[in-house]
PDB file of C-alpha atoms and ligand atoms in Angstrom:
ATOM      1  CA  MET N   1       0.000   0.000   0.000  1.00  0.00           C
ATOM      2  CA  CYS N   2       2.997   2.301   0.529  1.00  0.00           C
ATOM      3  CA  GLU N   3       3.474   5.241  -1.821  1.00  0.00           C
ATOM      4  CA  ALA N   4       7.178   5.692  -2.586  1.00  0.00           C
ATOM      5  CA  ARG N   5       6.911   9.422  -3.274  1.00  0.00           C
ATOM      6  CA  PRO N   6       6.649  11.597  -0.181  1.00  0.00           C
ATOM      7  CA  VAL N   7       3.604  13.847  -0.655  1.00  0.00           C
ATOM      8  CA  ILE N   8       4.821  17.443  -0.885  1.00  0.00           C
ATOM      9  CA  ALA N   9       2.479  19.954   0.798  1.00  0.00           C
ATOM     10  CA  LEU N  10       2.204  22.852  -1.660  1.00  0.00           C
ATOM     11  CA  ASP N  11       1.465  25.426   1.029  1.00  0.00           C
ATOM     12  CA  PHE N  12       1.876  28.379  -1.324  1.00  0.00           C
ATOM     13  CA  PRO N  13      -0.377  31.422  -1.715  1.00  0.00           C
ATOM     14  CA  SER N  14      -0.441  31.633  -5.523  1.00  0.00           C
ATOM     15  CA  PHE N  15      -0.144  29.852  -8.860  1.00  0.00           C
ATOM     16  CA  GLU N  16       3.072  31.767  -9.531  1.00  0.00           C
ATOM     17  CA  ALA N  17       4.731  30.484  -6.367  1.00  0.00           C
ATOM     18  CA  VAL N  18       3.804  26.900  -7.300  1.00  0.00           C
ATOM     19  CA  LYS N  19       5.188  27.312 -10.808  1.00  0.00           C
ATOM     20  CA  GLN N  20       8.461  28.686  -9.449  1.00  0.00           C
ATOM     21  CA  PHE N  21       8.749  25.783  -7.022  1.00  0.00           C
ATOM     22  CA  LEU N  22       7.983  23.087  -9.594  1.00  0.00           C
ATOM     23  CA  ALA N  23      10.399  24.611 -12.116  1.00  0.00           C
ATOM     24  CA  LEU N  24      13.218  23.498  -9.799  1.00  0.00           C
ATOM     25  CA  PHE N  25      12.462  19.829 -10.515  1.00  0.00           C
ATOM     26  CA  PRO N  26      13.607  18.076 -13.677  1.00  0.00           C
ATOM     27  CA  ALA N  27      10.883  17.988 -16.342  1.00  0.00           C
ATOM     28  CA  GLY N  28       9.182  14.611 -16.317  1.00  0.00           C
ATOM     29  CA  GLU N  29       9.765  13.859 -12.639  1.00  0.00           C
ATOM     30  CA  SER N  30       6.368  12.795 -11.364  1.00  0.00           C
ATOM     31  CA  LEU N  31       5.596  14.111  -7.891  1.00  0.00           C
ATOM     32  CA  TYR N  32       2.754  13.539  -5.420  1.00  0.00           C
ATOM     33  CA  LEU N  33       1.484  16.979  -4.427  1.00  0.00           C
ATOM     34  CA  LYS N  34      -0.893  18.081  -1.695  1.00  0.00           C
ATOM     35  CA  VAL N  35      -3.108  21.054  -2.491  1.00  0.00           C
ATOM     36  CA  GLY N  36      -4.636  22.525   0.638  1.00  0.00           C
ATOM     37  CA  MET N  37      -7.277  25.154   1.275  1.00  0.00           C
ATOM     38  CA  GLU N  38      -4.994  28.174   0.900  1.00  0.00           C
ATOM     39  CA  LEU N  39      -3.806  27.289  -2.583  1.00  0.00           C
ATOM     40  CA  TYR N  40      -7.139  25.892  -3.768  1.00  0.00           C
ATOM     41  CA  TYR N  41      -9.114  28.936  -2.670  1.00  0.00           C
ATOM     42  CA  ALA N  42      -6.488  31.276  -4.135  1.00  0.00           C
ATOM     43  CA  THR N  43      -6.297  29.601  -7.530  1.00  0.00           C
ATOM     44  CA  GLY N  44      -9.518  27.650  -8.007  1.00  0.00           C
ATOM     45  CA  PRO N  45      -9.873  24.182  -9.531  1.00  0.00           C
ATOM     46  CA  GLU N  46      -7.441  25.104 -12.355  1.00  0.00           C
ATOM     47  CA  ILE N  47      -4.546  24.301 -10.045  1.00  0.00           C
ATOM     48  CA  VAL N  48      -5.584  20.641 -10.011  1.00  0.00           C
ATOM     49  CA  SER N  49      -5.919  20.403 -13.801  1.00  0.00           C
ATOM     50  CA  TYR N  50      -2.576  22.173 -14.152  1.00  0.00           C
ATOM     51  CA  LEU N  51      -0.729  19.760 -11.851  1.00  0.00           C
ATOM     52  CA  LYS N  52      -2.405  16.722 -13.390  1.00  0.00           C
ATOM     53  CA  GLY N  53      -1.487  18.029 -16.847  1.00  0.00           C
ATOM     54  CA  LEU N  54       2.170  18.008 -15.785  1.00  0.00           C
ATOM     55  CA  GLY N  55       1.863  14.336 -14.847  1.00  0.00           C
ATOM     56  CA  HIS N  56       1.783  14.763 -11.065  1.00  0.00           C
ATOM     57  CA  SER N  57      -0.531  13.023  -8.599  1.00  0.00           C
ATOM     58  CA  VAL N  58      -2.744  15.268  -6.489  1.00  0.00           C
ATOM     59  CA  PHE N  59      -4.073  14.912  -2.952  1.00  0.00           C
ATOM     60  CA  LEU N  60      -6.707  17.603  -2.531  1.00  0.00           C
ATOM     61  CA  ASP N  61      -6.792  18.351   1.180  1.00  0.00           C
ATOM     62  CA  LEU N  62     -10.057  20.270   1.619  1.00  0.00           C
ATOM     63  CA  LYS N  63     -11.444  18.318   4.611  1.00  0.00           C
ATOM     64  CA  LEU N  64     -15.109  18.525   3.637  1.00  0.00           C
ATOM     65  CA  HIS N  65     -17.678  18.527   6.456  1.00  0.00           C
ATOM     66  CA  ASP N  66     -21.335  19.305   5.658  1.00  0.00           C
ATOM     67  CA  ILE N  67     -24.666  17.540   5.224  1.00  0.00           C
ATOM     68  CA  PRO N  68     -24.386  14.290   3.232  1.00  0.00           C
ATOM     69  CA  ASN N  69     -26.114  15.600   0.104  1.00  0.00           C
ATOM     70  CA  THR N  70     -23.871  18.674  -0.144  1.00  0.00           C
ATOM     71  CA  VAL N  71     -20.709  16.638   0.380  1.00  0.00           C
ATOM     72  CA  LYS N  72     -21.819  14.096  -2.216  1.00  0.00           C
ATOM     73  CA  SER N  73     -22.365  16.833  -4.834  1.00  0.00           C
ATOM     74  CA  ALA N  74     -19.069  18.523  -4.020  1.00  0.00           C
ATOM     75  CA  MET N  75     -17.250  15.198  -4.316  1.00  0.00           C
ATOM     76  CA  LYS N  76     -18.812  14.621  -7.716  1.00  0.00           C
ATOM     77  CA  VAL N  77     -17.269  17.915  -8.860  1.00  0.00           C
ATOM     78  CA  LEU N  78     -13.869  16.939  -7.436  1.00  0.00           C
ATOM     79  CA  SER N  79     -13.998  13.555  -9.171  1.00  0.00           C
ATOM     80  CA  HIS N  80     -14.261  15.367 -12.525  1.00  0.00           C
ATOM     81  CA  LEU N  81     -11.056  17.252 -11.713  1.00  0.00           C
ATOM     82  CA  GLY N  82      -9.181  13.958 -11.627  1.00  0.00           C
ATOM     83  CA  VAL N  83      -7.823  14.188  -8.083  1.00  0.00           C
ATOM     84  CA  ASP N  84      -6.012  11.054  -6.907  1.00  0.00           C
ATOM     85  CA  MET N  85      -6.976  11.461  -3.273  1.00  0.00           C
ATOM     86  CA  THR N  86      -9.147  13.771  -1.199  1.00  0.00           C
ATOM     87  CA  ASN N  87     -10.615  13.905   2.289  1.00  0.00           C
ATOM     88  CA  VAL N  88     -13.475  14.671   4.674  1.00  0.00           C
ATOM     89  CA  HIS N  89     -13.826  15.116   8.433  1.00  0.00           C
ATOM     90  CA  ALA N  90     -14.891  11.849  10.049  1.00  0.00           C
ATOM     91  CA  ALA N  91     -16.895  13.973  12.508  1.00  0.00           C
ATOM     92  CA  GLY N  92     -19.421  14.542   9.693  1.00  0.00           C
ATOM     93  CA  GLY N  93     -20.675  11.008  10.364  1.00  0.00           C
ATOM     94  CA  VAL N  94     -20.893   7.656   8.624  1.00  0.00           C
ATOM     95  CA  GLU N  95     -23.778   8.771   6.413  1.00  0.00           C
ATOM     96  CA  MET N  96     -21.789  11.793   5.237  1.00  0.00           C
ATOM     97  CA  MET N  97     -18.716   9.669   4.570  1.00  0.00           C
ATOM     98  CA  ARG N  98     -20.776   7.137   2.581  1.00  0.00           C
ATOM     99  CA  ALA N  99     -22.269   9.996   0.566  1.00  0.00           C
ATOM    100  CA  ALA N 100     -18.777  11.358  -0.079  1.00  0.00           C
ATOM    101  CA  ARG N 101     -17.673   7.967  -1.364  1.00  0.00           C
ATOM    102  CA  GLU N 102     -20.689   7.763  -3.631  1.00  0.00           C
ATOM    103  CA  GLY N 103     -20.069  11.226  -5.044  1.00  0.00           C
ATOM    104  CA  LEU N 104     -16.357  10.692  -5.589  1.00  0.00           C
ATOM    105  CA  GLY N 105     -16.639   7.201  -7.044  1.00  0.00           C
ATOM    106  CA  LYS N 106     -13.993   4.521  -6.719  1.00  0.00           C
ATOM    107  CA  GLU N 107     -11.270   6.015  -8.889  1.00  0.00           C
ATOM    108  CA  ALA N 108      -9.801   8.339  -6.279  1.00  0.00           C
ATOM    109  CA  LYS N 109      -8.789   7.463  -2.735  1.00  0.00           C
ATOM    110  CA  LEU N 110     -10.920   8.941   0.000  1.00  0.00           C
ATOM    111  CA  ILE N 111      -9.603   9.362   3.518  1.00  0.00           C
ATOM    112  CA  ALA N 112     -10.857  11.065   6.679  1.00  0.00           C
ATOM    113  CA  VAL N 113      -9.425  13.370   9.292  1.00  0.00           C
ATOM    114  CA  THR N 114     -10.102  11.929  12.754  1.00  0.00           C
ATOM    115  CA  GLN N 115      -9.124  14.460  15.418  1.00  0.00           C
ATOM    116  CA  LEU N 116      -6.979  17.289  14.070  1.00  0.00           C
ATOM    117  CA  THR N 117      -3.458  17.078  15.446  1.00  0.00           C
ATOM    118  CA  SER N 118      -3.913  20.664  16.674  1.00  0.00           C
ATOM    119  CA  THR N 119      -6.662  19.462  19.046  1.00  0.00           C
ATOM    120  CA  SER N 120      -5.459  18.649  22.544  1.00  0.00           C
ATOM    121  CA  GLU N 121      -7.194  16.135  24.794  1.00  0.00           C
ATOM    122  CA  GLU N 122      -8.235  18.968  27.090  1.00  0.00           C
ATOM    123  CA  GLN N 123      -9.813  20.889  24.205  1.00  0.00           C
ATOM    124  CA  MET N 124     -11.608  17.765  23.009  1.00  0.00           C
ATOM    125  CA  ARG N 125     -13.100  17.206  26.474  1.00  0.00           C
ATOM    126  CA  ASP N 126     -14.025  20.847  27.124  1.00  0.00           C
ATOM    127  CA  PHE N 127     -15.116  21.954  23.688  1.00  0.00           C
ATOM    128  CA  GLN N 128     -16.346  18.824  21.906  1.00  0.00           C
ATOM    129  CA  ASN N 129     -17.533  17.296  25.192  1.00  0.00           C
ATOM    130  CA  ILE N 130     -16.039  13.919  24.242  1.00  0.00           C
ATOM    131  CA  GLN N 131     -15.110  12.311  27.565  1.00  0.00           C
ATOM    132  CA  THR N 132     -12.587   9.704  26.439  1.00  0.00           C
ATOM    133  CA  SER N 133      -8.876   9.883  25.743  1.00  0.00           C
ATOM    134  CA  LEU N 134      -7.805  11.540  22.519  1.00  0.00           C
ATOM    135  CA  GLN N 135      -6.415   8.218  21.354  1.00  0.00           C
ATOM    136  CA  GLU N 136      -9.707   6.414  21.959  1.00  0.00           C
ATOM    137  CA  SER N 137     -11.519   9.100  20.005  1.00  0.00           C
ATOM    138  CA  VAL N 138      -9.076   8.772  17.089  1.00  0.00           C
ATOM    139  CA  ILE N 139      -9.518   4.981  17.053  1.00  0.00           C
ATOM    140  CA  HIS N 140     -13.291   5.345  17.229  1.00  0.00           C
ATOM    141  CA  TYR N 141     -13.336   7.701  14.248  1.00  0.00           C
ATOM    142  CA  ALA N 142     -10.934   5.432  12.315  1.00  0.00           C
ATOM    143  CA  LYS N 143     -13.240   2.435  12.829  1.00  0.00           C
ATOM    144  CA  LYS N 144     -16.244   4.466  11.674  1.00  0.00           C
ATOM    145  CA  THR N 145     -14.269   5.642   8.646  1.00  0.00           C
ATOM    146  CA  ALA N 146     -13.527   2.027   7.702  1.00  0.00           C
ATOM    147  CA  GLU N 147     -17.178   1.105   8.292  1.00  0.00           C
ATOM    148  CA  ALA N 148     -18.225   3.859   5.867  1.00  0.00           C
ATOM    149  CA  GLY N 149     -16.063   2.283   3.155  1.00  0.00           C
ATOM    150  CA  LEU N 150     -13.333   4.913   3.011  1.00  0.00           C
ATOM    151  CA  ASP N 151      -9.731   4.011   2.266  1.00  0.00           C
ATOM    152  CA  GLY N 152      -8.042   5.371   5.361  1.00  0.00           C
ATOM    153  CA  VAL N 153      -7.280   8.317   7.598  1.00  0.00           C
ATOM    154  CA  VAL N 154      -4.920  11.211   8.091  1.00  0.00           C
ATOM    155  CA  CYS N 155      -3.196  10.591  11.405  1.00  0.00           C
ATOM    156  CA  SER N 156      -0.070  11.223  13.369  1.00  0.00           C
ATOM    157  CA  ALA N 157       2.594   8.580  12.810  1.00  0.00           C
ATOM    158  CA  GLN N 158       2.346   7.700  16.515  1.00  0.00           C
ATOM    159  CA  GLU N 159      -1.231   6.466  15.948  1.00  0.00           C
ATOM    160  CA  VAL N 160      -0.613   4.217  12.938  1.00  0.00           C
ATOM    161  CA  LYS N 161      -0.093   0.934  14.772  1.00  0.00           C
ATOM    162  CA  LEU N 162      -3.277   1.189  16.853  1.00  0.00           C
ATOM    163  CA  ILE N 163      -5.353   2.335  13.879  1.00  0.00           C
ATOM    164  CA  LYS N 164      -4.224  -0.592  11.721  1.00  0.00           C
ATOM    165  CA  GLU N 165      -4.938  -3.014  14.586  1.00  0.00           C
ATOM    166  CA  ALA N 166      -8.432  -1.551  14.994  1.00  0.00           C
ATOM    167  CA  THR N 167      -9.220  -1.594  11.251  1.00  0.00           C
ATOM    168  CA  SER N 168      -7.040  -3.602   8.858  1.00  0.00           C
ATOM    169  CA  PRO N 169      -3.435  -3.635   7.639  1.00  0.00           C
ATOM    170  CA  ASP N 170      -4.656  -2.275   4.280  1.00  0.00           C
ATOM    171  CA  PHE N 171      -6.360   0.745   5.828  1.00  0.00           C
ATOM    172  CA  ILE N 172      -4.320   3.743   4.635  1.00  0.00           C
ATOM    173  CA  CYS N 173      -2.535   5.846   7.237  1.00  0.00           C
ATOM    174  CA  LEU N 174      -1.302   9.105   5.751  1.00  0.00           C
ATOM    175  CA  THR N 175       0.971  10.897   8.152  1.00  0.00           C
ATOM    176  CA  PRO N 176       2.060  14.543   8.217  1.00  0.00           C
ATOM    177  CA  GLY N 177       4.474  15.883  10.847  1.00  0.00           C
ATOM    178  CA  ILE N 178       7.492  14.272   9.179  1.00  0.00           C
ATOM    179  CA  ARG N 179      10.930  15.736   9.776  1.00  0.00           C
ATOM    180  CA  PRO N 180      14.247  14.333   8.549  1.00  0.00           C
ATOM    181  CA  SER N 181      16.745  13.922  11.371  1.00  0.00           C
ATOM    182  CA  GLY N 182      18.181  17.290  12.396  1.00  0.00           C
ATOM    183  CA  ALA N 183      15.507  19.393  10.620  1.00  0.00           C
ATOM    184  CA  ALA N 184      13.587  22.270  12.223  1.00  0.00           C
ATOM    185  CA  VAL N 185      10.381  21.072  13.851  1.00  0.00           C
ATOM    186  CA  GLY N 186       8.521  24.397  13.402  1.00  0.00           C
ATOM    187  CA  ASP N 187       5.014  24.373  14.851  1.00  0.00           C
ATOM    188  CA  GLN N 188       4.572  20.589  14.615  1.00  0.00           C
ATOM    189  CA  LYS N 189       4.290  19.053  18.077  1.00  0.00           C
ATOM    190  CA  ARG N 190       4.888  15.361  17.475  1.00  0.00           C
ATOM    191  CA  VAL N 191       7.257  14.625  14.639  1.00  0.00           C
ATOM    192  CA  MET N 192       8.816  11.484  13.213  1.00  0.00           C
ATOM    193  CA  THR N 193      11.595  10.796  10.700  1.00  0.00           C
ATOM    194  CA  PRO N 194      10.709   9.259   7.317  1.00  0.00           C
ATOM    195  CA  ALA N 195      12.491   5.996   8.197  1.00  0.00           C
ATOM    196  CA  ASP N 196      10.658   5.676  11.520  1.00  0.00           C
ATOM    197  CA  ALA N 197       7.354   6.463   9.803  1.00  0.00           C
ATOM    198  CA  TYR N 198       8.010   3.584   7.400  1.00  0.00           C
ATOM    199  CA  HIS N 199       8.890   1.178  10.197  1.00  0.00           C
ATOM    200  CA  ILE N 200       5.795   2.109  12.153  1.00  0.00           C
ATOM    201  CA  GLY N 201       3.587   1.372   9.137  1.00  0.00           C
ATOM    202  CA  SER N 202       2.725   4.721   7.499  1.00  0.00           C
ATOM    203  CA  ASP N 203       1.539   4.318   3.913  1.00  0.00           C
ATOM    204  CA  TYR N 204       2.002   7.918   2.786  1.00  0.00           C
ATOM    205  CA  ILE N 205       4.107  10.653   4.350  1.00  0.00           C
ATOM    206  CA  VAL N 206       3.322  14.346   3.897  1.00  0.00           C
ATOM    207  CA  VAL N 207       6.192  16.812   4.004  1.00  0.00           C
ATOM    208  CA  GLY N 208       5.903  20.547   3.598  1.00  0.00           C
ATOM    209  CA  ARG N 209       8.464  23.028   4.852  1.00  0.00           C
ATOM    210  CA  PRO N 210      11.440  20.627   5.048  1.00  0.00           C
ATOM    211  CA  VAL N 211      11.166  20.553   1.224  1.00  0.00           C
ATOM    212  CA  THR N 212       9.527  23.856   0.251  1.00  0.00           C
ATOM    213  CA  GLN N 213      11.718  26.013   2.521  1.00  0.00           C
ATOM    214  CA  ALA N 214      14.965  24.093   1.938  1.00  0.00           C
ATOM    215  CA  PRO N 215      17.907  25.900   0.314  1.00  0.00           C
ATOM    216  CA  ASP N 216      17.707  23.233  -2.411  1.00  0.00           C
ATOM    217  CA  PRO N 217      14.216  21.690  -2.441  1.00  0.00           C
ATOM    218  CA  VAL N 218      15.116  19.011  -4.982  1.00  0.00           C
ATOM    219  CA  VAL N 219      18.028  17.743  -2.883  1.00  0.00           C
ATOM    220  CA  ALA N 220      15.897  17.899   0.273  1.00  0.00           C
ATOM    221  CA  TYR N 221      13.044  16.005  -1.420  1.00  0.00           C
ATOM    222  CA  HIS N 222      15.320  13.223  -2.629  1.00  0.00           C
ATOM    223  CA  ALA N 223      17.026  12.900   0.743  1.00  0.00           C
ATOM    224  CA  ILE N 224      13.605  12.471   2.387  1.00  0.00           C
ATOM    225  CA  LYS N 225      12.473  10.045  -0.304  1.00  0.00           C
ATOM    226  CA  ASP N 226      15.656   8.001   0.114  1.00  0.00           C
ATOM    227  CA  GLU N 227      15.210   7.904   3.885  1.00  0.00           C
ATOM    228  CA  TRP N 228      11.532   6.899   3.497  1.00  0.00           C
ATOM    229  CA  THR N 229      12.315   4.023   1.103  1.00  0.00           C
ATOM    230  CA  GLN N 230      15.785   2.927   2.260  1.00  0.00           C
ATOM    231  CA  ASP N 231      14.569  -0.219   4.040  1.00  0.00           C
ATOM    232  CA  TRP N 232      11.892  -1.231   1.541  1.00  0.00           C
ATOM    233  CA  LYS N 233      12.220  -4.829   0.430  1.00  0.00           C
TER     234      LYS N 233
HETATM  235  O1  LIG W 301       5.394  22.026   6.663  1.00  0.00           O
HETATM  236  P1  LIG W 301       4.876  20.767   7.257  1.00  0.00           P
HETATM  237  O2  LIG W 301       5.685  19.542   6.889  1.00  0.00           O
HETATM  238  O3  LIG W 301       4.614  20.867   8.743  1.00  0.00           O
HETATM  239  O4  LIG W 301       3.453  20.592   6.541  1.00  0.00           O
HETATM  240  C1  LIG W 301       2.566  19.549   6.847  1.00  0.00           C
HETATM  241  C2  LIG W 301       1.328  19.661   6.012  1.00  0.00           C
HETATM  242  O5  LIG W 301       0.415  18.686   6.456  1.00  0.00           O
HETATM  243  C3  LIG W 301       0.630  21.014   6.114  1.00  0.00           C
HETATM  244  O6  LIG W 301      -0.001  21.259   4.854  1.00  0.00           O
HETATM  245  C4  LIG W 301      -0.411  20.783   7.175  1.00  0.00           C
HETATM  246  O7  LIG W 301      -1.540  21.596   7.037  1.00  0.00           O
HETATM  247  C5  LIG W 301      -0.780  19.326   6.920  1.00  0.00           C
HETATM  248  N1  LIG W 301      -1.371  18.612   8.051  1.00  0.00           N
HETATM  249  C6  LIG W 301      -0.708  18.463   9.272  1.00  0.00           C
HETATM  250  N2  LIG W 301      -1.314  17.785  10.292  1.00  0.00           N
HETATM  251  C7  LIG W 301      -2.537  17.259  10.109  1.00  0.00           C
HETATM  252  C8  LIG W 301      -3.197  17.391   8.906  1.00  0.00           C
HETATM  253  C9  LIG W 301      -2.578  18.081   7.870  1.00  0.00           C
HETATM  254  O8  LIG W 301       0.416  18.937   9.429  1.00  0.00           O
HETATM  255  N3  LIG W 301      -3.087  16.557  11.092  1.00  0.00           N
END
């Protein structure tokens, strides 16, 4: 299930910035790129067609969360853009997730956000009024996501083992918060190296600033990719 290319988070504010970044890579090198809300709302759906036209794979990270019918219709639109993977909030419920799957179809992978990694256990208890541990809540949402027929979840690398035990080994765990040894952690709280993420069972790793802000992004990307795949059989 593992994807050999680390997914690069294109956290840029404009089309121009993306073009400048991608121009650094050799023509023909196929990348897996994550388009988040900032870029998508700044550029519109054209960004997806543009990246797909260059031969890249696209994870559209819009984290949809609305009534089932609205999410289903929105997913239908996204399926026409040719995204390879997109996501919803598991908190929208099993019915919403099933509707999302129906709208998107089977071509693209569909994953869910369980608890955002920015949510602390205290916040979850006080604000969401969920009186379990954060980990139990994440596992609960992961099970519901599997029940709804989705392909996997976005999670912290620390949660992968428990999530796979609670669902199945094939259930995709896509993990952000990846930092090569010695890199700046930034605002990420719990980080893991690419090699450790592989050993713990991550299927996809998402890396943003360690590549986009590197003095040489191409070198940084390949170093991370090499570390991610070095022990693959
Ligand atoms: O720059 P950095 O490697 O921290 O970027 C990680 C990317 O993954 C960002 O686009 C961030 O929004 C996203 N992400 C995350 N944690 C989550 C979900 C998404 O860091 N739980």
